[in-house]
Coordinates of C-alpha atoms in Angstrom, one line a residue:
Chain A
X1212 CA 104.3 125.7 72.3
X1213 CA 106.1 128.6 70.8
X1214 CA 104.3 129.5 67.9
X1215 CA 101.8 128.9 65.6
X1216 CA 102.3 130.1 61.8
X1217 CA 99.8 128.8 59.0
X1218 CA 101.3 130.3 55.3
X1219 CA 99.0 130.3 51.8
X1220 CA 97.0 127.7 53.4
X1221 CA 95.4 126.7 50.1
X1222 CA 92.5 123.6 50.4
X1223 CA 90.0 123.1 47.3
X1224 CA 87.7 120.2 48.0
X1225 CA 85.2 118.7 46.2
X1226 CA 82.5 119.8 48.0
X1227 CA 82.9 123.3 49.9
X1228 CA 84.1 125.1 52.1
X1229 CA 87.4 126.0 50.4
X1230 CA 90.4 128.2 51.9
X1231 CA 92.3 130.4 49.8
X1232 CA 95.9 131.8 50.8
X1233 CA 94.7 132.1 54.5
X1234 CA 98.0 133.2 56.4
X1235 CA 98.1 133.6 60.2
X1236 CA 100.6 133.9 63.0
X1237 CA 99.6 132.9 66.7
X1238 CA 101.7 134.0 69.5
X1239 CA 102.2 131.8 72.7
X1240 CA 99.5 132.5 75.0
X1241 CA 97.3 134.3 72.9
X1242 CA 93.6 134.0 72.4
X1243 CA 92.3 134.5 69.0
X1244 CA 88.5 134.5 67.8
X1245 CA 87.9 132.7 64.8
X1246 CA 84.5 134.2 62.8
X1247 CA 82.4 134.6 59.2
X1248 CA 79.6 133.4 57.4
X1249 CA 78.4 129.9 57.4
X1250 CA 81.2 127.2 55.3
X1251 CA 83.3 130.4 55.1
X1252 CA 86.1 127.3 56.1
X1253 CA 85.9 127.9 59.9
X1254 CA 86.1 124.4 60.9
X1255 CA 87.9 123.2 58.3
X1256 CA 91.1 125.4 59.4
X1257 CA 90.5 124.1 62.6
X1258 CA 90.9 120.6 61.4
X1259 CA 94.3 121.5 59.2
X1260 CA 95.5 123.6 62.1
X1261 CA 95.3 120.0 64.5
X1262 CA 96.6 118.1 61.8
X1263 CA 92.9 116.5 60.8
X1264 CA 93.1 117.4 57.6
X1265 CA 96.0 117.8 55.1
X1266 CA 95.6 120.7 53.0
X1267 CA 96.2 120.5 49.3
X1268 CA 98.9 124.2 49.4
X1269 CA 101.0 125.8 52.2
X1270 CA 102.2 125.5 55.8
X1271 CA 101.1 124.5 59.0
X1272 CA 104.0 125.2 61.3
X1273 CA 103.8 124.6 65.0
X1274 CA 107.3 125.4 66.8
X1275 CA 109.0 125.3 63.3
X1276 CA 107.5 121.9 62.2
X1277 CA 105.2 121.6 58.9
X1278 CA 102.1 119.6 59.8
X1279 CA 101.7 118.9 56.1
X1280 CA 104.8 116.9 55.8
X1281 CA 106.1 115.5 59.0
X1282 CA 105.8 111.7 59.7
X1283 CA 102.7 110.6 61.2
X1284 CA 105.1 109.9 64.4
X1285 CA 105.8 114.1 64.5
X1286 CA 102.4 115.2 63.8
X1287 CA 101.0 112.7 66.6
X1288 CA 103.6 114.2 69.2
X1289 CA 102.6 117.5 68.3
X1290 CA 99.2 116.9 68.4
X1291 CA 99.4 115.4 71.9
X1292 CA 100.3 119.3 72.7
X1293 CA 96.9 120.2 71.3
X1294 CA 93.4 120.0 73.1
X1295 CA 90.5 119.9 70.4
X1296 CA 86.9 120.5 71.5
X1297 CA 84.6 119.2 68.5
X1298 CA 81.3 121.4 67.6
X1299 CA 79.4 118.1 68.2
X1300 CA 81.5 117.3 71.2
X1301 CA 82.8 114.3 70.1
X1302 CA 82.5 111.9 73.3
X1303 CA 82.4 108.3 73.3
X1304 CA 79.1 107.1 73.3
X1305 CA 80.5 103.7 75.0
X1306 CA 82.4 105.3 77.7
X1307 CA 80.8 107.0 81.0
X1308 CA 81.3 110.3 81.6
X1309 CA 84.4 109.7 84.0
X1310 CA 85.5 107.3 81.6
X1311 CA 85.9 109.6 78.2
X1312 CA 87.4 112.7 80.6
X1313 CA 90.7 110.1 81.8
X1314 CA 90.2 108.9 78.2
X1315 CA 93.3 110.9 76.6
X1316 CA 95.0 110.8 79.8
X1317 CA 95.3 107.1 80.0
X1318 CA 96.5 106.7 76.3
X1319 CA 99.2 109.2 76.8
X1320 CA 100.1 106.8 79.5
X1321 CA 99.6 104.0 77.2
X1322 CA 101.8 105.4 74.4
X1323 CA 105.0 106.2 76.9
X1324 CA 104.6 103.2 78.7
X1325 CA 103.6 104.5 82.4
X1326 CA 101.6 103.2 84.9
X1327 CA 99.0 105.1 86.3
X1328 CA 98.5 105.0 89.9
X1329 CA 94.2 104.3 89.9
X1330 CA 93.6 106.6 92.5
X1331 CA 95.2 109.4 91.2
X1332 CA 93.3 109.2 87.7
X1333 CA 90.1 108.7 90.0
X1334 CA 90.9 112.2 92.0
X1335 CA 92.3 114.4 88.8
X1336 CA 88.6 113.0 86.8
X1337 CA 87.0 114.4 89.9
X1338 CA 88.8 117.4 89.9
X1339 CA 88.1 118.3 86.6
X1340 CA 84.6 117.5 86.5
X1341 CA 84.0 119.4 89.9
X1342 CA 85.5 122.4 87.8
X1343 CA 83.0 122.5 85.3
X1344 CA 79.6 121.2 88.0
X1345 CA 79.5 117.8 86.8
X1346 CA 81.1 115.8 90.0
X1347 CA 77.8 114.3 90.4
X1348 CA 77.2 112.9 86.8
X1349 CA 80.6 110.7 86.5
X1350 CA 79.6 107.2 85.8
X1351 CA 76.4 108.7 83.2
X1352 CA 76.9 108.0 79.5
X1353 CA 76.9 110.9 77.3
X1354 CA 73.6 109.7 76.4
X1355 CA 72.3 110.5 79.4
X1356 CA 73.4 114.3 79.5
X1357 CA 72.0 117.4 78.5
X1358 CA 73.2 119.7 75.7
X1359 CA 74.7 122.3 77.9
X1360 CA 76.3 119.3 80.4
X1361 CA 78.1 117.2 77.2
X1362 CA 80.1 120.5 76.2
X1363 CA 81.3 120.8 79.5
X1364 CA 82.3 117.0 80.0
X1365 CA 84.1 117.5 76.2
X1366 CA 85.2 120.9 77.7
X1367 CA 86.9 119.0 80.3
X1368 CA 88.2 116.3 78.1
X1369 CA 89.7 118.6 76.2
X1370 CA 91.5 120.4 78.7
X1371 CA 92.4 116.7 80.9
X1372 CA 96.4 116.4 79.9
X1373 CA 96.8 120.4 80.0
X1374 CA 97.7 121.4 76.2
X1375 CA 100.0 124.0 74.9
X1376 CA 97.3 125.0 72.6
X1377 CA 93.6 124.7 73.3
X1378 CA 91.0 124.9 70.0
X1379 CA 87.4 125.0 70.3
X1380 CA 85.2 124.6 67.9
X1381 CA 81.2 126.5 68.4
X1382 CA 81.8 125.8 72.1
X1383 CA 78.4 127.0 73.1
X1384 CA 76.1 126.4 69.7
X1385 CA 73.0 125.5 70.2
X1386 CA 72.6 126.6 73.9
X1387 CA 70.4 129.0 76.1
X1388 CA 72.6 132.5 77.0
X1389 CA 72.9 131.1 81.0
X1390 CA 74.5 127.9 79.7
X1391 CA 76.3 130.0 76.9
X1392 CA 77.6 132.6 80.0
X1393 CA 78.6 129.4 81.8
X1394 CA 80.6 127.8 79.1
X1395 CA 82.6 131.0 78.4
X1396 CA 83.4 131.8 82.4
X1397 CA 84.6 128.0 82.3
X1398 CA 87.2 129.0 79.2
X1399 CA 87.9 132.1 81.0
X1400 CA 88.8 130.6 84.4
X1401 CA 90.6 127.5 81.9
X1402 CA 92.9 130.2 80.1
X1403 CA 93.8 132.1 83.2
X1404 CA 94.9 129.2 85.1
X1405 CA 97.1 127.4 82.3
X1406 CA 98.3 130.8 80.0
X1407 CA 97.4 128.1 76.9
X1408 CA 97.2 129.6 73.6
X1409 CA 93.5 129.7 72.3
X1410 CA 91.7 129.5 69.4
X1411 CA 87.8 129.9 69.0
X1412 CA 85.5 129.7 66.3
X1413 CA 81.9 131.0 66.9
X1414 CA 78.4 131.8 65.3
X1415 CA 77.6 134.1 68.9
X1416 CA 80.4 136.9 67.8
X1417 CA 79.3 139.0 70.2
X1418 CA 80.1 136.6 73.0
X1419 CA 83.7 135.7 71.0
X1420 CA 84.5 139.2 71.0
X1421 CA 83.8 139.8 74.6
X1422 CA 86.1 136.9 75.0
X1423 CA 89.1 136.8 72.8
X1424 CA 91.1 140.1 72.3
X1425 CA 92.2 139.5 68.9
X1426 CA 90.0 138.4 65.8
X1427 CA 90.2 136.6 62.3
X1428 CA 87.2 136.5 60.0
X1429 CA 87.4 134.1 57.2
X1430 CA 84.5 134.7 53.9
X1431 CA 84.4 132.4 51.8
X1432 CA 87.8 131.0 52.5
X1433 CA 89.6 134.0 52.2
X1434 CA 90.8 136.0 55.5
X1435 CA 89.1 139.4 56.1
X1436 CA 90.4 140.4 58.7
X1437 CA 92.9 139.9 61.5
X1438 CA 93.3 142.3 64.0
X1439 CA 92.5 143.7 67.8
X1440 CA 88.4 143.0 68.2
X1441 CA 87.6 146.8 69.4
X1442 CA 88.6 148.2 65.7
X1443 CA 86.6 145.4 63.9
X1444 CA 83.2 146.9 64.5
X1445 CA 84.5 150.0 62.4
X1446 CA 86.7 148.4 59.9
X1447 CA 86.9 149.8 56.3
X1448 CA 85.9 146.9 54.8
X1449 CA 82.0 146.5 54.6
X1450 CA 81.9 142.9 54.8
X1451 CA 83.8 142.4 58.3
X1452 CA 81.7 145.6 58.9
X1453 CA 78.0 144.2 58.1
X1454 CA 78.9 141.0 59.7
X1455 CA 79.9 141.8 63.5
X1456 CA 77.2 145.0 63.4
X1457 CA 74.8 141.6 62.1
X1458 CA 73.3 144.5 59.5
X1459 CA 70.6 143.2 56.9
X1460 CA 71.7 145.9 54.3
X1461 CA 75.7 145.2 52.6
X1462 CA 77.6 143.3 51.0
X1463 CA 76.5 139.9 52.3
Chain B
X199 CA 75.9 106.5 25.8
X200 CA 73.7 107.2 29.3
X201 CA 73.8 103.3 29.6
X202 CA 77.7 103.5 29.2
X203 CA 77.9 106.4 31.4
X204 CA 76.4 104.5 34.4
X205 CA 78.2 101.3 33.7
X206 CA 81.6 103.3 34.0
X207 CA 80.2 105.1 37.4
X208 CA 79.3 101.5 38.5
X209 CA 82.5 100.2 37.5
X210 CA 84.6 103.0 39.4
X211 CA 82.5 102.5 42.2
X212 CA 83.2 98.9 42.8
X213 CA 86.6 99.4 41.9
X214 CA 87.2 102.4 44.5
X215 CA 85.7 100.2 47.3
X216 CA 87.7 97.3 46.2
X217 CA 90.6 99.1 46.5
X218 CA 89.5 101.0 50.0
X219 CA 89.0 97.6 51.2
X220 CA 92.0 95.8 50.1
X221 CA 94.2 98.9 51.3
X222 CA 92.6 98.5 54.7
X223 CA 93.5 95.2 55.0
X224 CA 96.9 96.0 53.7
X225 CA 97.1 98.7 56.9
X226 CA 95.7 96.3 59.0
X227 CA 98.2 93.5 58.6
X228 CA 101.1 95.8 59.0
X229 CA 99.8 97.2 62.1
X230 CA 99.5 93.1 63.2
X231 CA 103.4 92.9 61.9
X232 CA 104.3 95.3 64.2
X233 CA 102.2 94.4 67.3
X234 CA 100.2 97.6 67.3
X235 CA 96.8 96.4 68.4
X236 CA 94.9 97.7 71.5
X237 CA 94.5 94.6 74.0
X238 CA 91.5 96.5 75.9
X239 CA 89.2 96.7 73.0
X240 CA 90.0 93.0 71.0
X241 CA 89.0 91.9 74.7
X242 CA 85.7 94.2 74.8
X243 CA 84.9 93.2 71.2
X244 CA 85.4 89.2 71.7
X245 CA 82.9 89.8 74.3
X246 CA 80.6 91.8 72.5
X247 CA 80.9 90.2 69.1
X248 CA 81.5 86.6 69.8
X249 CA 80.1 85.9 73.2
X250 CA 76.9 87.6 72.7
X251 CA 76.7 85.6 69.1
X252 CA 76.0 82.7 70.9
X253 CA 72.5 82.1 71.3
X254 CA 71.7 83.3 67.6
X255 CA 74.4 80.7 66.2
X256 CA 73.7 78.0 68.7
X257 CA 69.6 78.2 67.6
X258 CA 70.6 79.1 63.5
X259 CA 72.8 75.9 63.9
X260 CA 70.1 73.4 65.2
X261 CA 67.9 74.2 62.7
X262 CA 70.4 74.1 60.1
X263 CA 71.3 70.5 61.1
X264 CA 67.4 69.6 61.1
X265 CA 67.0 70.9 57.5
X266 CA 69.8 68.7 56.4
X267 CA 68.0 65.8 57.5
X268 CA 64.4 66.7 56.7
X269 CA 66.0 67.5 53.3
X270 CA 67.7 64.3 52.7
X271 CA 64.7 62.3 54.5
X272 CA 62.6 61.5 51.3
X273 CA 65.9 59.7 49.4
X274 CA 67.6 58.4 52.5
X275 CA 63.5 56.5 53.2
X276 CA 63.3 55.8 49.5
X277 CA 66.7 54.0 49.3
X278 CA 66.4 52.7 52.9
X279 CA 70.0 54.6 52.9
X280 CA 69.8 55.4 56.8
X281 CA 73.5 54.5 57.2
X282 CA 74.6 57.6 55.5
X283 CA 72.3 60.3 57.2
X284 CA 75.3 60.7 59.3
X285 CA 78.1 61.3 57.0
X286 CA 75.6 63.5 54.7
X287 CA 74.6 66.0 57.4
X288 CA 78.4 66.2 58.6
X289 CA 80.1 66.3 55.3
X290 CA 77.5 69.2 54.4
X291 CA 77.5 71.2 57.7
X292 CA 80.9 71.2 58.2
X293 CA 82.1 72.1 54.8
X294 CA 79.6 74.1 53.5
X295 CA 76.4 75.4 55.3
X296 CA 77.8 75.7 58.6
X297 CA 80.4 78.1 57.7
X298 CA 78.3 79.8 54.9
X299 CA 75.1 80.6 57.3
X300 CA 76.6 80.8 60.4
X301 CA 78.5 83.8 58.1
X302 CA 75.8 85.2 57.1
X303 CA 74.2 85.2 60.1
X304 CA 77.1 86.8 61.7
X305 CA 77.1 89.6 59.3
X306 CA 73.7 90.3 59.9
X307 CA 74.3 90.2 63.4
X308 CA 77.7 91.6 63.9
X309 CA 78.6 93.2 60.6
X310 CA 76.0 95.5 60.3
X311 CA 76.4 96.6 63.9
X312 CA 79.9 97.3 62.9
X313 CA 79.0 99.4 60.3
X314 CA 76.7 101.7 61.8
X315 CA 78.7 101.9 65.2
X316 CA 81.7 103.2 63.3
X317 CA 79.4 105.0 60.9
X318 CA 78.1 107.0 63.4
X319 CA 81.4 107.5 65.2
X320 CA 82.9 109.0 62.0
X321 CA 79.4 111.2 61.4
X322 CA 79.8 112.7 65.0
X323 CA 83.8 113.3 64.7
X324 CA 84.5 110.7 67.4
X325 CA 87.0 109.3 65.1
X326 CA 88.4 112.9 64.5
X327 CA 88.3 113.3 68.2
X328 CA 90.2 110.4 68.3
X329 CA 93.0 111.4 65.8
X330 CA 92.9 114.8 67.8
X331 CA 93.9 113.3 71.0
X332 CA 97.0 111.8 69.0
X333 CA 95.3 108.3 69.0
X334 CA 95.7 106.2 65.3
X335 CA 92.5 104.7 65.2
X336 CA 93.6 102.0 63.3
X337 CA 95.4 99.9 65.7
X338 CA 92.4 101.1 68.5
X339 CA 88.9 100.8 66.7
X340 CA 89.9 98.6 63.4
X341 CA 92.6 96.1 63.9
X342 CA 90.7 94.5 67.6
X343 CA 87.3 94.7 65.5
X344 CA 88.8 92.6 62.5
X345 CA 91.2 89.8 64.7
X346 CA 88.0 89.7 67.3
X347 CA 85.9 88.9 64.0
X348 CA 88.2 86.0 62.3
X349 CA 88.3 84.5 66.5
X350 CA 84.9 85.2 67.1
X351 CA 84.1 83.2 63.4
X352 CA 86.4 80.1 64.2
X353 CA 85.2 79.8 67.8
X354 CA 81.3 80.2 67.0
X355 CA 81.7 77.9 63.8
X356 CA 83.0 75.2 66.6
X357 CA 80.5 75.6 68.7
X358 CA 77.8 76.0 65.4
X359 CA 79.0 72.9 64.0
X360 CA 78.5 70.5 67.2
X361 CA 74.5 71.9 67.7
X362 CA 74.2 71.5 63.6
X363 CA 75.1 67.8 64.1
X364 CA 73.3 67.5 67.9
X365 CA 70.2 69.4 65.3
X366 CA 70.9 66.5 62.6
X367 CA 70.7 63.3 64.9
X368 CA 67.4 64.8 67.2
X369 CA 65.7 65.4 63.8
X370 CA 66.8 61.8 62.3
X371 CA 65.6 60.3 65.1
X372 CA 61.8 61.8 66.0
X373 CA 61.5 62.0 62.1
X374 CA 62.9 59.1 60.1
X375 CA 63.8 57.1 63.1
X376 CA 67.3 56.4 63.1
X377 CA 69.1 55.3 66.4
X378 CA 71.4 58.0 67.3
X379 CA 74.1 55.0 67.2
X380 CA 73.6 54.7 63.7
X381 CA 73.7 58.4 63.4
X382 CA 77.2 58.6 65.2
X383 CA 78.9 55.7 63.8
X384 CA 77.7 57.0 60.1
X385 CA 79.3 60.4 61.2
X386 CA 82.3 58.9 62.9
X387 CA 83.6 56.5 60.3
X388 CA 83.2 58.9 57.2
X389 CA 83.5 62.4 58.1
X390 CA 87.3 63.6 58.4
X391 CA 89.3 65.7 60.6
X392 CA 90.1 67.7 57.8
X393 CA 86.1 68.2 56.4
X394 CA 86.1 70.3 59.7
X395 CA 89.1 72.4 58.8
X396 CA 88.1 73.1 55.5
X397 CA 84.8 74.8 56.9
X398 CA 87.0 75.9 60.0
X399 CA 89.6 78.2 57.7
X400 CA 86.3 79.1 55.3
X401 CA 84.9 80.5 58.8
X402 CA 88.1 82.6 59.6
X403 CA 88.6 83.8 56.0
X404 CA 85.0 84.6 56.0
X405 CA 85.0 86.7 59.5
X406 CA 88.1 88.5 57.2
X407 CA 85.4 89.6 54.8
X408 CA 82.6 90.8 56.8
X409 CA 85.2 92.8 59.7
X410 CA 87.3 94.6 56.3
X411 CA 84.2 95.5 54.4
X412 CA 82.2 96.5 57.8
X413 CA 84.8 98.6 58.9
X414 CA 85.7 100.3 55.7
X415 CA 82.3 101.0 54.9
X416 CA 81.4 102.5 58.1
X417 CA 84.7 104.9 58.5
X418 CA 84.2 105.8 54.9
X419 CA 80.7 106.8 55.6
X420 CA 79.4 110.7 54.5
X421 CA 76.2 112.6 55.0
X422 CA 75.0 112.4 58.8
X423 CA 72.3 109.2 59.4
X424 CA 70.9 108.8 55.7
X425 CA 74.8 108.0 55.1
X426 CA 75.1 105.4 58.2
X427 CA 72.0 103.7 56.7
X428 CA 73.3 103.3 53.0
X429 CA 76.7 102.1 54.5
X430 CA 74.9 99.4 56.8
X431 CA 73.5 97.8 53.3
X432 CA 76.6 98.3 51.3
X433 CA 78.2 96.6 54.1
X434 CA 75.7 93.7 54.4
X435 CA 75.5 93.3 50.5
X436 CA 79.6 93.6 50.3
X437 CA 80.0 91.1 52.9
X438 CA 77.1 88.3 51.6
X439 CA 79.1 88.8 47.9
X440 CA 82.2 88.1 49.0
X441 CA 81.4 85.3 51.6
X442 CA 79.9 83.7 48.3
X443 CA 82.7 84.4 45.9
X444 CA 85.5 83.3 48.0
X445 CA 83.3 80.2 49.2
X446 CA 84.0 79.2 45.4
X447 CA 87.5 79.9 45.3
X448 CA 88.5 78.2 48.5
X449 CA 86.0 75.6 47.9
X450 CA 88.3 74.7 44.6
X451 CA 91.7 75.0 46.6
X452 CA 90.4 73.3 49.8
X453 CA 89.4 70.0 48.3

C-alpha cells in the first residue's frame, strides 16, 4: 500500500457523529493514533477509511483510487489489503475460534479460486493463535471466551492474510491494564514484524500515545490536530490541550 | 391533522419496507443469475432450517389432518357422506391448510430465528466485519438463507402433506369409523396431481416471503437488542401478511 489520503471528507447523518472537512495523509508504514471526545466521528472515519461507509463529500484515496466511486469489484480488492479489528470484535458467533481466524484466509482462497492444502491452514491457525496465548482455546466458540481472549482471537483474525494496512478500532476498551499492556505488546511485536501501516483509535490516550508516534484528534467531526504525539500535550489549542492532560477545567 | 400526520408516517413506513424488501429480492435474483451463492452455507442452512423443521411440521401436520376430519365429522355423520371424507381432507390440506400452516409455522420457527440471527449479526458489526474482510454478504449470508427457505418449504410441505393425510385417515377411523379403504379410495379417485402442486408452488412462493422479509428486517435492524426484538415481530407480522395476501392472489391464478 503506498499511500493513504482522505480530502474534505464531509459525512452529515441523520443521527450524529458527523465529519466535517477532515483531511489526512498516511504514509506507508506509519502508525497513526486516532483520538477525541466521545461521537467526535472516530469510528465512523474508520468505517469510510475501509470502505464501510460512503461518505456524503470528498476522497478516500488508497494508492490513487477513490473509495467513494470505484466499482464494488475495486473497493473489494482494495479492501482485501486492509485488516479491520471491530470495537466489538466482530467474530462469528457460529464459528470456533480456529474457525473465524482461517475465516478470511479461506475466502481469499475462495474468491481466486485456490486450493488450500488442510494442513497448512491447520499450522498457520496455530501459529497465529500461539502468537497471541490462545493455542489452547482453538475449537471454543467466541462465546466461550473472555473479554481480554476475544480481542486477541479478532486481533489475530485481523492480522490472518497479512494486510497492507492494519485499523483497529478501541483495541483494548473495556479491559484491566495487564490485559490492556498485553494487547498493545501484541500490536507492537505485529507492526514490527510486518512494517504494515497502522491506524488506532482509543479512549486510553495515554496508552495510544505511548504507542503510535504521530496523532490526529477529531472534536466533533472536525480535525484538531495532526501532528508528532510529544508536542500534543503542549499544543496551543486548549481543546487538544485539556483533552490529552484529561483536565476538568477548559473548553470541553 | 395529528391523525393525518401518523397515517403519512404509517404510509412511508410500509412503503419504505416494501421497497427494502422488493429491492432485496431484486439483488437476490441477480446474484442467482450469475451463480454467486456460497455452497457451504445453503448446505449449513438446509440442515439447519429444513432438517431440524421436521419434527415441528411432521406433529403440526397430523393434527392438522385430524382437525379436518373432526371438523367435517358432524355433516359427513349427518349426511352419512363417508365416501367423501377422503377427498375433503386432501382437497383442503393440500391446497390450502397444509401450505398456509405449515407457513406459518415455519416462520415462527425459522423466520424469526432468521431475524434475530442476522439482527444480532448486524448489531455487533459481524456483517461489517464481513464487508471488511472483502466478503459481499449478499451472496454469503442472504442468497443460501432465501434458496434454503423456498427448498426447505417444498420439501417439508411433501413430507407435511403425507402426515396431514396419515393424521386425516387415523382420526376418520377411531372417530367416525371409516375403513382406511374407504378413506384411500375417496382420496385416490378425486384428489389430483395438480391439487398437490398448487399447494406445492403456494409452499415455495411462501418460503419467498418469510426468507426476503426475515432477512431484510434483520440486516436492516438499529439500536442494539431492543432493535433485534422489534425486527423479530416486524418480521413475523410481515411474513403472516403476506403469506395471507399472496394466498389470495395465487389462490385466483392457480385454479
Amino acid at each position: 500500500m503506498q499511500l493513504l489520503e482522505v480530502r474534505k471528507l464531509h459525512f452529515n447523518p441523520a443521527v450524529p457523529p458527523v465529519l466535517d472537512g477532515v483531511s489526512l495523509r498516511i504514509e506507508p508504514g506509519q502508525t497513526v493514533g486516532l483520538c477525541g471526545p466521545g461521537a467526535s466521528g472516530k469510528s465512523l472515519l474508520l468505517k469510510i477509511l475501509c470502505g464501510l461507509v460512503r461518505p456524503e463529500g470528498g476522497r478516500v484515496e488508497i494508492d490513487g483510487l477513490d473509495l467513494c466511486t470505484c466499482s464494488s469489484a475495486a473497493l473489494r480488492a482494495v479492501q482485501s489489503r486492509i485488516g479491520m479489528l471491530f470495537q466489538n470484535n466482530a467474530l462469528f458467533d457460529s464459528m470456533t475460534v480456529a474457525d473465524n481466524v482461517s475465516f478470511p484466509l479461506r475466502q481469499r482462497a475462495i474468491q481466486q479460486g485456490i486450493r488450500l492444502d488442510e494442513a497448512y491452514v491447520r499450522q498457520l491457525v496455530h501459529e497465529r493463535l500461539r502468537a497471541v496465548g490462545l493455542a489452547d482455546h482453538a475449537d471454543k466458540l467466541p462465546s466461550q471466551l473472555s473479554g481480554g481472549q476475544r480481542k486477541r482471537v479478532a486481533l489475530a483474525r485481523a492480522v490472518m492474510t497479512r494486510p497492507e494496512l492494519i485499523i483497529y478500532d478501541e483495541p483494548t476498551a473495556g479491559l484491566d491494564p495487564v490485559t490492556t499492556a498485553r494487547i498493545y505488546d501484541l500490536l507492537r511485536r505485529e507492526r514490527d514484524e510486518t512494517g504494515a501501516t497502522v491506524i488506532i483509535v482509543s479512549s486510553d490516550v495515554e496508552a495510544l500515545m505511548s504507542f503510535a508516534p504521530r496523532m490526529v484528534m477529531l472534536y466533533r467531526g472536525c480535525l484538531r490536530y495532526d501532528g508528532p504525539t510529544d508536542a500534543m500535550a503542549n499544543s496551543p489549542d486548549p481543546v487538544v490541550r485539556q483533552f490529552v492532560r484529561g483536565e476538568l477545567e477548559g473548553p470541553l | 391533522m395529528a391523525l393525518v400526520a401518523a397515517l403519512g408516517r404509517a404510509a412511508l413506513a410500509l412503503f419504505r419496507e416494501a421497497g427494502g424488501i422488493s429491492l432485496l429480492g431484486i439483488y437476490v435474483a441477480l446474484c442467482l443469475l450469475r451463480g454467486r451463492i456460497d455452497w457451504a452455507e445453503l448446505r449449513r442452512n438446509l440442515y439447519k432450517m429444513g432438517v431440524i423443521s421436521v419434527p415441528i411440521v411432521v406433529l403440526t401436520a397430523f393434527f392438522t389432518g385430524g382437525i379436518m376430519v373432526i371438523q367435517s365429522g358432524i355433516f359427513v355423520r349427518r349426511f352419512g357422506a363417508y365416501g367423501l371424507l377422503g377427498w375433503g381432507a386432501g382437497y383442503a390440506v393440500f391446497r390450502e391448510v397444509g401450505p398456509i400452516l405449515i407457513g406459518l409455522m415455519f416462520s415462527g420457527r425459522v423466520g424469526a430465528n432468521n431475524t434475530a440471527e442476522l439482527g444480532t449479526m448486524t448489531v455487533t458489526e459481524q456483517i461489517d466485519g464481513l464487508r471488511a474482510l472483502a466478503i459481499d454478504p449478499l451472496p454469503y449470508l442472504i442468497v443460501p438463507r432465501v434458496v434454503a427457505m423456498m427448498i426447505a418449504m417444498f420439501c417439508l410441505l411433501i413430507i407435511g402433506d403425507a402426515i396431514a393425510i396419515g393424521g386425516g385417515m387415523i382420526m376418520s377411523n377411531l372417530l367416525l369409523d371409516v375403513e382406511f379403504s374407504t378413506f384411500y379410495v375417496s382420496f385416490a379417485d378425486n384428489v389430483k396431481l395438480w391439487d398437490l402442486w398448487v399447494g406445492l408452488i403456494k409452499g415455495v412462493f411462501f418460503g419467498l416471503c418469510i426468507a426476503l422479509t426475515s432477512c431484510h428486517f434483520g440486516t436492516s435492524v438499529r439500536g442494539g437488542a431492543a432493535g433485534v426484538g422489534r425486527a423479530v415481530n416486524d418480521a413475523v407480522v410481515a411474513a403472516a401478511l403476506l403469506i395471507m395476501v399472496s394466498d389470495n392472489l395465487l389462490t385466483m391464478v392457480l385454479r
